[in-house]
Coordinates of C-alpha atoms and ligand atoms in Angstrom, one line a residue:
M1 CA -4.0 17.2 -42.3
R2 CA -1.9 20.0 -40.2
V3 CA -2.9 22.0 -36.6
K4 CA -0.6 23.8 -35.5
H5 CA -2.0 25.2 -32.8
L6 CA -2.5 22.3 -30.7
L7 CA -1.5 22.8 -27.2
G8 CA -2.9 26.3 -25.5
H9 CA -2.5 26.1 -22.0
Q10 CA -0.2 23.5 -22.1
S11 CA 3.3 23.4 -21.0
L12 CA 6.7 24.7 -24.1
K13 CA 8.1 21.3 -23.4
Y14 CA 5.5 19.1 -24.3
K15 CA 4.5 21.2 -27.5
N16 CA 8.5 20.6 -28.6
A17 CA 8.1 17.0 -27.7
L18 CA 5.2 16.8 -30.4
R19 CA 6.0 15.8 -33.9
A20 CA 3.3 14.7 -36.7
T21 CA 3.4 10.8 -37.5
G22 CA 0.3 10.3 -38.5
E23 CA -3.0 11.7 -39.6
V24 CA -4.2 13.2 -36.5
I25 CA -1.6 14.7 -33.5
M26 CA -2.6 15.1 -30.0
P27 CA -1.2 16.8 -27.2
F28 CA 1.5 14.5 -25.0
K29 CA -0.8 14.5 -21.9
R30 CA -2.6 11.6 -20.6
P31 CA -6.5 11.8 -19.4
R32 CA -6.6 11.2 -15.2
P33 CA -6.4 7.0 -14.9
P34 CA -9.7 6.1 -12.8
P35 CA -7.1 1.0 -12.1
V36 CA -1.2 -9.7 -14.7
P37 CA 1.4 -11.3 -16.7
H38 CA 2.5 -10.9 -20.4
A39 CA 1.4 -13.8 -22.7
T40 CA 3.9 -13.4 -25.6
N41 CA 7.0 -12.7 -23.2
S42 CA 7.3 -15.6 -21.2
S43 CA 10.1 -13.9 -19.2
S44 CA 7.2 -11.0 -17.9
T45 CA 5.0 -13.8 -17.5
S46 CA 6.6 -16.3 -15.4
T47 CA 7.6 -12.8 -12.6
L48 CA 4.5 -11.8 -12.4
L49 CA 2.8 -14.9 -11.5
S50 CA 5.3 -17.2 -10.6
T51 CA 5.5 -17.4 -6.1
N52 CA 8.2 -15.1 -5.1
H53 CA 10.9 -17.5 -5.2
E54 CA 13.8 -15.6 -3.3
H55 CA 11.4 -15.3 -0.1
K56 CA 10.3 -19.5 -0.4
R57 CA 14.2 -20.5 -0.6
L58 CA 14.3 -18.2 2.8
R59 CA 11.6 -19.7 4.3
R60 CA 8.7 -21.5 4.6
G61 CA 5.3 -20.6 4.5
C62 CA 2.9 -21.8 6.8
L63 CA 0.4 -23.4 4.4
H64 CA 3.6 -25.7 2.9
G65 CA 2.8 -28.5 1.8
I66 CA -1.4 -28.5 2.1
K67 CA -2.8 -28.7 -1.6
A68 CA -5.9 -25.7 -1.8
Y69 CA -8.3 -25.9 -4.7
I70 CA -9.7 -21.9 -4.7
L71 CA -13.4 -22.0 -6.0
S72 CA -13.5 -18.7 -7.8
A73 CA -17.4 -18.1 -7.6
K74 CA -18.5 -15.8 -5.6
I75 CA -15.2 -14.0 -4.9
D76 CA -14.5 -10.3 -6.9
G77 CA -12.2 -11.3 -9.8
A78 CA -8.9 -9.0 -8.1
E79 CA -9.6 -10.4 -4.6
Y80 CA -9.1 -13.9 -6.0
E81 CA -6.1 -13.0 -7.5
I82 CA -4.7 -11.8 -3.8
L83 CA -6.6 -14.8 -2.3
I84 CA -3.8 -17.5 -4.9
G85 CA -0.6 -14.9 -4.3
E86 CA -1.1 -15.4 -0.9
A87 CA -1.9 -18.6 -1.4
E88 CA 1.2 -19.9 -3.4
E89 CA 3.8 -17.2 -1.6
N90 CA 2.6 -19.1 1.9
G91 CA 3.9 -22.1 0.8
A92 CA 0.1 -23.8 -0.3
E93 CA 0.3 -26.2 -3.7
L94 CA -2.7 -25.1 -5.9
C95 CA -4.7 -27.2 -7.4
K96 CA -6.6 -27.5 -10.9
T97 CA -9.1 -29.7 -10.1
P98 CA -11.1 -30.1 -6.4
A99 CA -10.0 -33.5 -6.6
E100 CA -6.3 -33.3 -6.5
A101 CA -6.7 -30.8 -3.8
D102 CA -7.1 -31.7 0.7
I103 CA -8.8 -28.2 1.3
I104 CA -11.2 -26.2 -0.6
V105 CA -11.9 -22.9 -0.8
T106 CA -15.1 -21.3 -0.9
A107 CA -16.7 -18.2 -0.5
I108 CA -19.8 -20.2 -1.2
G109 CA -22.2 -20.8 2.1
M110 CA -25.2 -23.2 1.1
K111 CA -24.9 -26.7 0.1
K112 CA -27.0 -26.3 -3.1
R113 CA -25.2 -23.7 -4.3
L114 CA -21.6 -26.0 -3.7
E115 CA -23.1 -28.6 -5.2
R116 CA -23.2 -26.3 -8.5
H117 CA -19.1 -26.2 -8.4
I118 CA -18.1 -29.5 -6.8
D119 CA -19.7 -33.2 -6.5
W120 CA -21.0 -33.4 -2.6
N121 CA -19.5 -36.5 -1.8
M122 CA -16.1 -35.1 -3.2
A123 CA -16.6 -32.5 -0.6
K124 CA -17.4 -34.6 2.0
G125 CA -13.7 -35.6 1.8
K126 CA -11.9 -32.8 2.3
A127 CA -11.6 -29.9 4.4
V128 CA -14.2 -26.7 3.2
V129 CA -13.5 -23.6 4.6
R130 CA -13.9 -19.7 3.8
P131 CA -11.7 -18.1 2.2
D132 CA -11.0 -15.5 5.7
W133 CA -9.2 -19.1 6.5
I134 CA -6.0 -18.6 3.7
R135 CA -5.9 -14.5 5.6
D136 CA -6.3 -15.7 9.2
S137 CA -4.0 -18.6 8.5
V138 CA -0.9 -16.0 6.9
K139 CA -1.6 -13.5 9.5
K140 CA -1.0 -15.9 12.1
S141 CA 1.8 -17.9 10.8
E142 CA 0.2 -21.2 11.0
A143 CA -2.5 -23.5 9.1
L144 CA -5.3 -22.5 11.2
P145 CA -8.5 -25.4 11.9
C146 CA -10.8 -25.7 9.6
G147 CA -13.8 -26.4 11.8
D148 CA -13.5 -22.8 13.1
Y149 CA -13.6 -21.4 9.3
A150 CA -16.4 -25.0 7.9
A151 CA -17.6 -23.3 4.7
I152 CA -20.8 -25.0 4.7
S153 CA -22.4 -26.0 7.9
D154 CA -22.9 -29.4 6.8
L155 CA -19.6 -30.1 6.2
L156 CA -18.7 -28.8 9.3
D157 CA -17.6 -32.3 11.2
S158 CA -15.7 -33.7 8.2
S159 CA -13.8 -30.4 7.4
I160 CA -12.6 -30.6 10.9
E161 CA -11.8 -34.8 10.0
N162 CA -10.3 -33.9 6.9
C163 CA -7.9 -30.9 7.9
P164 CA -4.2 -31.2 6.6
E165 CA -1.3 -29.9 7.8
S166 CA 0.9 -27.7 7.1
S167 CA 4.7 -29.5 6.6
S168 CA 6.2 -26.0 7.8
S169 CA 4.2 -26.9 11.3
Q170 CA 6.3 -30.3 11.2
S171 CA 10.0 -30.6 12.0
Q172 CA 12.1 -30.0 9.1
P173 CA 15.4 -32.3 8.2
P174 CA 17.9 -29.9 8.5
D175 CA 19.1 -29.8 4.9
Q176 CA 15.9 -28.3 4.3
A177 CA 16.1 -26.1 7.0
E178 CA 19.0 -24.3 5.8
A179 CA 17.4 -21.3 5.0
S180 CA 14.6 -20.8 6.9
T181 CA 17.2 -20.0 9.5
S182 CA 18.8 -17.5 7.7
Q183 CA 15.6 -15.2 8.7
H184 CA 15.1 -15.9 12.4
Q185 CA 12.9 -18.1 11.3
S186 CA 13.5 -21.0 14.2
T187 CA 10.1 -20.6 15.6
K188 CA 6.5 -20.9 13.8
E189 CA 5.4 -17.4 14.1
S190 CA 8.4 -15.6 12.6
T191 CA 7.0 -16.1 9.0
L192 CA 6.2 -14.2 6.3
P193 CA 3.7 -11.9 7.1
D194 CA 6.2 -10.9 10.8
L195 CA 8.9 -10.9 9.6
V196 CA 8.2 -9.7 5.8
Y197 CA 4.6 -7.3 5.6
E198 CA 5.0 -6.0 9.1
P199 CA 7.8 -4.4 9.7
R200 CA 8.0 -3.7 5.7
Y201 CA 4.6 -1.5 5.9
K202 CA 7.2 0.9 8.3
S203 CA 8.9 1.4 5.6
R204 CA 8.6 5.0 3.9
F205 CA 8.8 4.0 0.5
A206 CA 6.8 2.6 -0.9
C207 CA 9.4 0.4 -3.4
E208 CA 10.0 -1.6 0.0
R209 CA 6.6 -2.0 0.7
Y210 CA 4.0 -4.7 -0.5
S211 CA 1.3 -3.4 -1.3
P212 CA -1.2 -5.3 -3.3
L213 CA -4.1 -4.6 -5.8
I214 CA -6.4 -4.7 -3.6
C215 CA -5.6 -3.7 0.6
P216 CA -8.1 -4.7 3.4
N217 CA -8.4 -1.2 3.8
Q218 CA -9.4 -0.4 0.5
D219 CA -12.6 1.3 0.9
L220 CA -10.7 4.1 3.4
V221 CA -8.2 4.5 0.0
K222 CA -10.6 4.5 -2.1
E223 CA -12.7 7.7 0.0
L224 CA -9.3 9.6 0.5
H225 CA -8.7 9.1 -3.2
I226 CA -11.5 10.8 -3.7
I227 CA -9.9 13.8 -2.0
K228 CA -6.7 13.1 -4.0
L229 CA -8.3 13.6 -6.8
A230 CA -10.2 17.1 -6.1
R231 CA -6.8 18.0 -5.2
E232 CA -5.3 17.4 -8.8
M233 CA -8.2 18.9 -10.5
E234 CA -7.3 22.0 -8.7
S235 CA -3.7 21.8 -9.6
E236 CA -3.1 21.4 -5.7
E237 CA -0.3 19.6 -5.9
R238 CA 1.9 19.7 -2.5
S239 CA -2.0 18.3 -0.6
A240 CA -2.4 16.5 -3.8
L241 CA 0.7 14.1 -2.8
S242 CA 0.3 14.0 0.7
Y243 CA -2.9 12.0 0.3
S244 CA -0.7 9.7 -2.4
R245 CA 1.4 9.0 0.2
A246 CA -1.3 8.6 2.8
I247 CA -3.0 6.5 0.3
S248 CA 0.2 4.6 -0.9
A249 CA 1.2 3.7 3.0
I250 CA -2.8 2.7 4.0
K251 CA -2.0 -0.3 0.8
A252 CA 0.9 -1.8 2.8
F253 CA -0.9 -2.3 5.9
P254 CA -1.5 -6.0 5.8
E255 CA -4.5 -5.7 8.0
K256 CA -8.1 -4.0 8.2
I257 CA -8.0 -1.3 10.7
K258 CA -10.6 -1.5 13.1
S259 CA -8.9 0.5 15.9
M260 CA -7.0 3.8 15.9
S261 CA -4.5 2.2 17.9
Q262 CA -3.3 -0.2 15.5
I263 CA -2.6 2.5 13.1
S264 CA 0.7 4.2 14.9
D265 CA 3.4 2.8 12.5
I266 CA 2.1 3.7 9.2
P267 CA 4.2 6.0 7.7
Y268 CA 2.6 9.8 6.1
L269 CA 0.0 9.8 8.5
G270 CA -0.2 13.8 10.1
D271 CA -3.3 14.9 12.0
K272 CA -5.7 15.6 9.0
L273 CA -5.3 12.1 7.6
T274 CA -5.7 10.5 11.4
G275 CA -8.9 12.8 11.5
M276 CA -10.3 11.2 8.7
I277 CA -9.1 8.1 9.4
Q278 CA -10.8 8.4 12.2
E279 CA -14.0 9.8 11.3
F280 CA -14.1 6.2 8.4
L281 CA -13.7 4.0 11.6
S282 CA -16.8 5.7 13.0
K283 CA -19.0 6.5 9.4
S284 CA -17.8 4.1 6.8
T285 CA -17.2 7.3 4.8
I286 CA -15.3 10.7 5.1
S287 CA -17.5 13.9 4.5
Q288 CA -14.7 15.6 3.0
A289 CA -15.2 12.5 -0.1
R290 CA -18.9 12.9 0.2
Q291 CA -19.4 16.3 -0.6
L292 CA -16.7 16.3 -3.0
S293 CA -18.8 13.3 -4.4
S294 CA -21.5 15.2 -5.3
D295 CA -20.2 18.9 -6.1
T296 CA -20.8 20.2 -9.2
R297 CA -17.2 21.6 -9.8
Y298 CA -15.5 18.4 -8.7
Q299 CA -17.5 16.2 -11.0
T300 CA -17.8 18.7 -14.4
L301 CA -13.7 19.2 -13.7
I302 CA -13.2 14.8 -13.1
S303 CA -15.2 14.4 -16.3
F304 CA -13.1 16.6 -18.4
T305 CA -10.4 15.6 -17.9
S306 CA -11.8 12.3 -18.7
V307 CA -11.5 13.4 -22.4
Y308 CA -7.8 12.3 -23.7
G309 CA -5.5 15.7 -24.4
I310 CA -7.4 17.7 -21.5
G311 CA -6.1 18.1 -18.5
P312 CA -6.7 19.8 -15.0
H313 CA -5.6 23.3 -16.1
T314 CA -7.9 23.2 -19.2
A315 CA -11.0 21.6 -17.6
R316 CA -10.5 24.9 -14.6
H317 CA -10.7 27.2 -18.1
L318 CA -13.3 25.2 -19.6
Y319 CA -15.9 25.5 -16.5
D320 CA -14.4 28.9 -15.4
L321 CA -16.2 29.6 -18.9
G322 CA -19.6 28.2 -18.1
L323 CA -19.3 24.4 -19.2
R324 CA -20.5 21.8 -17.7
T325 CA -21.1 18.9 -20.2
F326 CA -19.9 17.1 -22.9
D327 CA -22.7 18.7 -25.2
D328 CA -21.8 21.5 -23.8
L329 CA -18.0 21.2 -24.7
S330 CA -19.1 19.7 -27.7
R331 CA -20.7 23.2 -28.9
Y332 CA -17.9 25.1 -27.8
L333 CA -15.4 22.8 -29.4
G334 CA -17.7 22.7 -32.6
S335 CA -17.5 26.6 -32.9
D336 CA -15.4 27.8 -35.5
D337 CA -14.1 30.7 -33.3
N338 CA -13.0 28.3 -30.8
A339 CA -11.1 26.1 -32.8
E340 CA -7.3 27.4 -32.3
G341 CA -7.8 30.3 -30.7
S342 CA -8.6 28.6 -27.4
G343 CA -5.8 26.3 -28.4
G344 CA -6.4 22.7 -28.2
S345 CA -9.5 22.0 -29.9
F346 CA -8.7 19.8 -32.9
A347 CA -7.3 17.5 -30.0
W348 CA -10.1 17.9 -28.2
R349 CA -12.5 17.2 -30.3
E350 CA -11.2 14.4 -31.6
G351 CA -10.6 13.3 -27.7
L352 CA -14.2 14.3 -27.2
R353 CA -15.3 12.2 -30.1
L354 CA -13.7 9.2 -28.8
R355 CA -14.1 9.9 -25.2
D356 CA -16.9 6.8 -24.4
E357 CA -14.6 4.7 -26.4
L358 CA -11.3 5.3 -24.5
S359 CA -13.2 5.3 -21.3
V360 CA -14.4 1.6 -21.8
K361 CA -11.6 -0.6 -19.5
I362 CA -9.6 -3.0 -21.5
P363 CA -10.2 -6.9 -20.3
R364 CA -6.9 -9.0 -19.6
A365 CA -7.6 -11.2 -22.9
E366 CA -8.0 -8.4 -25.4
V367 CA -4.9 -6.5 -23.6
E368 CA -2.9 -9.5 -24.5
E369 CA -4.3 -9.9 -27.6
M370 CA -3.2 -6.1 -28.6
G371 CA 0.6 -7.6 -27.2
R372 CA 0.0 -9.9 -30.0
L373 CA 0.2 -8.2 -32.5
V374 CA 2.8 -5.7 -31.4
D375 CA 4.6 -8.2 -31.2
N376 CA 3.6 -9.9 -34.8
A377 CA 4.4 -6.2 -35.9
L378 CA 7.7 -6.1 -34.3
Q379 CA 8.7 -9.4 -35.0
D380 CA 8.3 -8.7 -39.2
I381 CA 10.2 -5.6 -39.0
L382 CA 13.0 -6.4 -36.1
P383 CA 13.1 -10.1 -35.7
G384 CA 14.7 -11.2 -32.5
S385 CA 12.6 -8.3 -30.7
E386 CA 11.6 -8.6 -27.3
S387 CA 8.5 -6.6 -25.6
T388 CA 7.1 -6.5 -22.1
I389 CA 3.4 -5.2 -21.2
C390 CA 3.6 -3.1 -18.6
G391 CA 1.6 -1.0 -16.5
G392 CA -1.5 -2.2 -14.8
Y393 CA -1.7 -5.5 -16.2
R394 CA 1.3 -6.1 -15.5
R395 CA 0.9 -5.4 -11.9
G396 CA -2.7 -7.6 -12.1
K397 CA -4.4 -4.9 -12.8
L398 CA -7.8 -7.6 -14.4
E399 CA -9.2 -4.4 -16.5
S400 CA -7.0 -1.5 -17.8
N401 CA -7.4 2.1 -19.0
D402 CA -4.2 1.2 -21.5
V403 CA -1.6 -0.8 -22.8
D404 CA 2.2 -0.2 -21.8
I405 CA 3.8 -1.6 -23.9
V406 CA 8.0 -1.8 -23.6
F407 CA 10.4 -3.1 -26.8
T408 CA 13.6 -4.0 -27.4
H409 CA 15.6 -5.4 -30.3
P410 CA 19.5 -7.6 -29.9
Q411 CA 21.3 -5.5 -31.8
G412 CA 19.2 -2.0 -30.9
Q413 CA 22.1 0.6 -29.2
G414 CA 21.8 4.2 -28.3
N415 CA 18.5 5.7 -27.6
K416 CA 17.2 5.6 -31.2
A417 CA 18.3 2.4 -32.4
N418 CA 17.1 3.5 -36.6
N419 CA 14.2 4.9 -35.5
M420 CA 12.3 1.6 -34.1
I421 CA 9.5 3.6 -32.8
A422 CA 8.6 5.6 -35.9
R423 CA 9.0 2.0 -37.5
L424 CA 6.9 0.4 -35.5
V425 CA 4.2 2.7 -35.3
E426 CA 4.6 3.3 -39.2
R427 CA 4.1 -0.6 -40.1
M428 CA 0.7 -0.6 -37.5
R429 CA -0.6 2.3 -39.2
K430 CA -0.3 1.0 -42.5
D431 CA -2.0 -2.6 -41.1
G432 CA -4.9 0.1 -40.1
L433 CA -4.3 -1.3 -36.1
I434 CA -2.7 2.6 -35.4
T435 CA -5.2 5.2 -35.7
H436 CA -3.6 8.2 -34.0
T437 CA -0.2 9.3 -32.4
M438 CA 1.0 11.6 -30.2
H439 CA 5.1 12.1 -30.3
A440 CA 6.9 12.5 -27.6
P441 CA 10.5 11.5 -29.0
S442 CA 14.3 11.2 -27.0
V443 CA 15.9 14.4 -26.2
R444 CA 19.0 12.2 -25.9
S445 CA 22.0 13.8 -27.2
K446 CA 24.0 11.4 -29.4
G447 CA 26.3 9.2 -28.6
S448 CA 25.6 9.6 -25.3
L449 CA 24.6 6.6 -23.0
R450 CA 24.3 9.0 -20.4
P451 CA 19.8 10.2 -20.0
P452 CA 19.9 13.7 -20.7
T453 CA 17.7 15.6 -18.5
N454 CA 13.8 14.2 -18.5
H455 CA 11.9 16.6 -20.3
D456 CA 8.5 15.2 -20.0
G457 CA 10.4 14.5 -16.2
W458 CA 9.1 10.9 -16.6
D459 CA 11.8 9.2 -18.7
T460 CA 14.0 10.3 -21.9
L461 CA 12.9 6.9 -24.0
D462 CA 11.6 7.1 -27.6
K463 CA 7.9 6.4 -26.9
S464 CA 5.1 7.0 -28.7
L465 CA 1.6 7.5 -27.4
T466 CA -1.1 6.0 -29.7
I467 CA -4.8 5.3 -30.1
F468 CA -5.3 2.0 -31.0
N469 CA -7.6 -0.8 -32.9
L470 CA -8.0 -4.5 -33.5
P471 CA -9.0 -6.0 -37.3
K472 CA -12.4 -7.2 -37.1
T473 CA -10.7 -10.5 -37.7
S474 CA -9.9 -10.6 -34.2
P475 CA -11.6 -12.4 -32.1
Y476 CA -11.3 -9.9 -28.9
Y477 CA -12.8 -7.2 -32.0
K478 CA -15.8 -5.0 -30.0
G479 CA -14.8 -1.9 -32.6
I480 CA -13.6 0.1 -29.5
H481 CA -10.6 2.2 -29.8
R482 CA -7.8 2.0 -27.3
R483 CA -4.8 4.0 -25.6
L484 CA -1.1 2.0 -26.2
D485 CA 1.8 3.4 -25.6
L486 CA 5.0 2.0 -27.1
I487 CA 8.2 2.3 -25.6
Y488 CA 11.8 1.4 -26.8
A489 CA 14.5 0.5 -24.8
P490 CA 18.3 0.2 -25.8
R491 CA 18.7 -3.1 -25.1
E492 CA 21.4 -1.7 -21.9
V493 CA 18.1 -0.7 -19.7
Y494 CA 15.7 -2.6 -21.2
W495 CA 15.2 -4.1 -17.7
T496 CA 15.1 0.0 -16.2
A497 CA 12.6 0.3 -17.9
V498 CA 10.3 -2.5 -17.9
V499 CA 10.5 -1.6 -14.1
G500 CA 9.6 2.1 -14.6
W501 CA 6.9 1.3 -17.0
T502 CA 5.1 -1.2 -14.6
G503 CA 4.7 1.3 -11.9
S504 CA 2.8 1.6 -10.1
T505 CA 3.4 5.6 -10.1
M506 CA 4.1 5.7 -6.1
F507 CA 6.2 3.0 -6.2
E508 CA 7.7 4.6 -9.2
R509 CA 8.0 7.7 -7.3
D510 CA 9.4 6.4 -4.7
L511 CA 12.2 4.4 -7.1
R512 CA 13.4 7.4 -7.7
L513 CA 13.7 8.3 -4.2
W514 CA 15.3 5.3 -2.8
A515 CA 17.8 5.6 -5.7
K516 CA 19.0 9.0 -4.8
Q517 CA 19.8 8.3 -1.1
K518 CA 21.4 5.8 -2.2
G519 CA 23.8 7.6 -4.4
L520 CA 22.6 6.5 -7.4
K521 CA 19.9 8.2 -9.8
F522 CA 17.2 5.8 -11.2
D523 CA 14.2 6.6 -13.9
S524 CA 13.0 3.9 -16.8
S525 CA 15.6 5.1 -19.1
G526 CA 19.0 4.0 -16.9
I527 CA 20.8 3.8 -13.5
T528 CA 23.1 6.5 -12.8
R529 CA 25.7 6.7 -10.3
R530 CA 25.4 9.8 -8.9
R531 CA 29.5 10.7 -8.1
D532 CA 30.7 9.9 -11.1
T533 CA 27.9 9.8 -14.1
K534 CA 28.4 6.2 -14.3
A535 CA 26.1 4.1 -16.0
L536 CA 25.1 0.7 -14.6
Y537 CA 23.1 -2.1 -16.8
A538 CA 21.0 -4.2 -15.4
T539 CA 20.8 -8.2 -16.5
S540 CA 17.1 -8.8 -15.8
E541 CA 14.5 -7.6 -14.2
R542 CA 15.4 -9.0 -10.5
D543 CA 18.9 -6.6 -10.9
V544 CA 17.5 -3.8 -11.4
F545 CA 16.4 -4.5 -7.8
K546 CA 19.9 -5.6 -7.0
L547 CA 22.1 -2.6 -8.1
L548 CA 19.3 -0.4 -6.3
E549 CA 20.6 -2.8 -3.2
L550 CA 16.6 -3.0 -2.9
E551 CA 14.8 -6.8 -1.8
W552 CA 12.8 -8.0 -4.8
I553 CA 9.3 -7.2 -4.9
E554 CA 6.9 -8.6 -7.4
P555 CA 5.2 -6.6 -9.9
R556 CA 1.6 -7.7 -8.4
L557 CA 2.7 -6.3 -5.5
R558 CA 3.5 -2.6 -6.5
N559 CA 0.1 -1.4 -6.4
A560 CA 0.7 1.6 -4.6
D561 CA -2.2 3.7 -5.6
L562 CA -5.3 3.5 -5.2
Ligands
DCT1 N1 4.1 6.3 -14.7 C1 5.2 7.1 -14.1 N2 5.1 8.0 -13.9 C2 3.5 9.0 -14.7 C3 3.1 8.2 -15.4 C4 3.4 6.7 -15.8 O1 6.6 6.7 -13.5 N3 3.9 10.0 -14.2 C5 4.7 4.8 -15.2 C6 3.7 4.3 -13.8 C7 3.0 3.4 -14.3 C8 3.0 3.4 -16.2 O2 3.9 4.6 -16.0 C9 2.2 3.3 -16.9 O3 1.1 4.6 -16.7 P1 -0.2 4.5 -16.7 O4 -0.7 3.5 -17.9 O5 -0.8 6.0 -16.8 O6 -0.8 3.7 -15.6 P2 -1.4 1.9 -14.7 O7 -0.6 2.2 -14.2 O8 -0.7 1.0 -16.2 O9 -2.5 1.7 -14.8 P3 -3.9 2.1 -16.1 O10 -3.3 2.0 -17.8 O11 -4.9 0.9 -16.3 O12 -4.2 3.1 -15.6
MG2 MG1 -1.3 2.0 -18.4
MG3 MG1 0.4 4.4 -20.5

């Protein structure tokens, strides 16, 4: 099936990047996205799940030596992951069962409910505290008295009695105190939050800040995100970027904002943003965001751009034609008069047909299954290949909009390296795993190790943006199509590609800016020194940070967008 005029309003650079590899081609344009570790690749799993070893080496966290069990019941999934992360990062030893623990952290406040999960007599032998015990302890840099945080009133006395003490508050033998002195660790107060969190949130670069998946000011961020999206829908790029910057700065602020005096050190908050935050503090909403949410134009543009292949420009064009609903769109695209002349309609029709399926988020277990299937196909055609699931999954999202997989091969040199992408896609297409492909080929010139100009403004790696479906035999099969981005990275830039495709978008944007002020150039396809264009190759993900003279930040803390 041949379709000549797919792209209409989309730019030439995308048009040129397209090539037919499957039955259906779609424009290289992604729908608007709404928001942890890799099962098939041990290195990425360990990077994400592991505690921050470097920091651990440098200091003892305030929960050091405390054996904790965090009961997930009644705690939101993302929140749960953050609690785990905070506890681990601050030295707590997380237990698999409550029996092993000194302290049980739970959001349950009633005896009867707790008994469904934990034996009452056992609970009486432990301290049983609310989740804010972890948060406040971290904030104050010491394990706080459990009595103030007892989760259940009947367990108050036993919680006081059994409250564990952190070994970081006890005197350390000189050899163990070794590294802790290196980062002004002489007092209890100066552990992670003061030393690392607080100065970090003031940085102008998202790649220096710790940005958790869910931050203490997530509701504020959500409100601002609506305004940001509205600016994007109207192609007001500068304004959208100001909101993105403010959002990413707020994401890294470690405390709940309760008064305006707290925010003076947060970068990128101009008068307008400050006014909005003030409004949010008094009303818990921002009027502009509320108005937009109920605005027909905003709602229509948002839903049209959720169709794979339709960007804001096209969405506005369709809106101006009077279209408001998917039925309108379907009728419009169904008309032969509009089949090609309006541009892109074949792809849009396909996008519209798959819209409902593609808007269903992908749970982590299914992402991992997709990763396994890609890896199986890879090992079949290219034994010894390595792959990492990147994107939101790697940053800890519980549900992803698509799956981004970066892969390489030990012998793979040069950007195309025997057309690995084409071979992989062809193989998966034959196996019925890939149903649609869009292709954005590399533009790296032959024999050059230095990445050429970024034609898609992103990177020059060989990639294929595909639509995938699981085989019926898979236990995860639900008959839902999924978006799958496959990216081939030559061996020498594999880790740069993993960093580049892990995101989030603002983190990546600031990595580029950061590199620039260091006299370097960064994108997923490589790091180069600007003065002599020498390519710098990283041998691990941490090495990417080292080459960029940047402190290590684990993927879970790179959520610098919504
Ligand atoms: N990326 C980037 N610049 C862009 C788009 C993406 O640097 N303009 C990087 C950062 C994230 C990564 O690629 C994957 O992008 P997406 O798949 O679009 O987003 P995600 O963070 O994986 O989230 P989700 O797929 O769940 O929407
Ligand atoms: Mg993704
Ligand atoms: Mg993607």
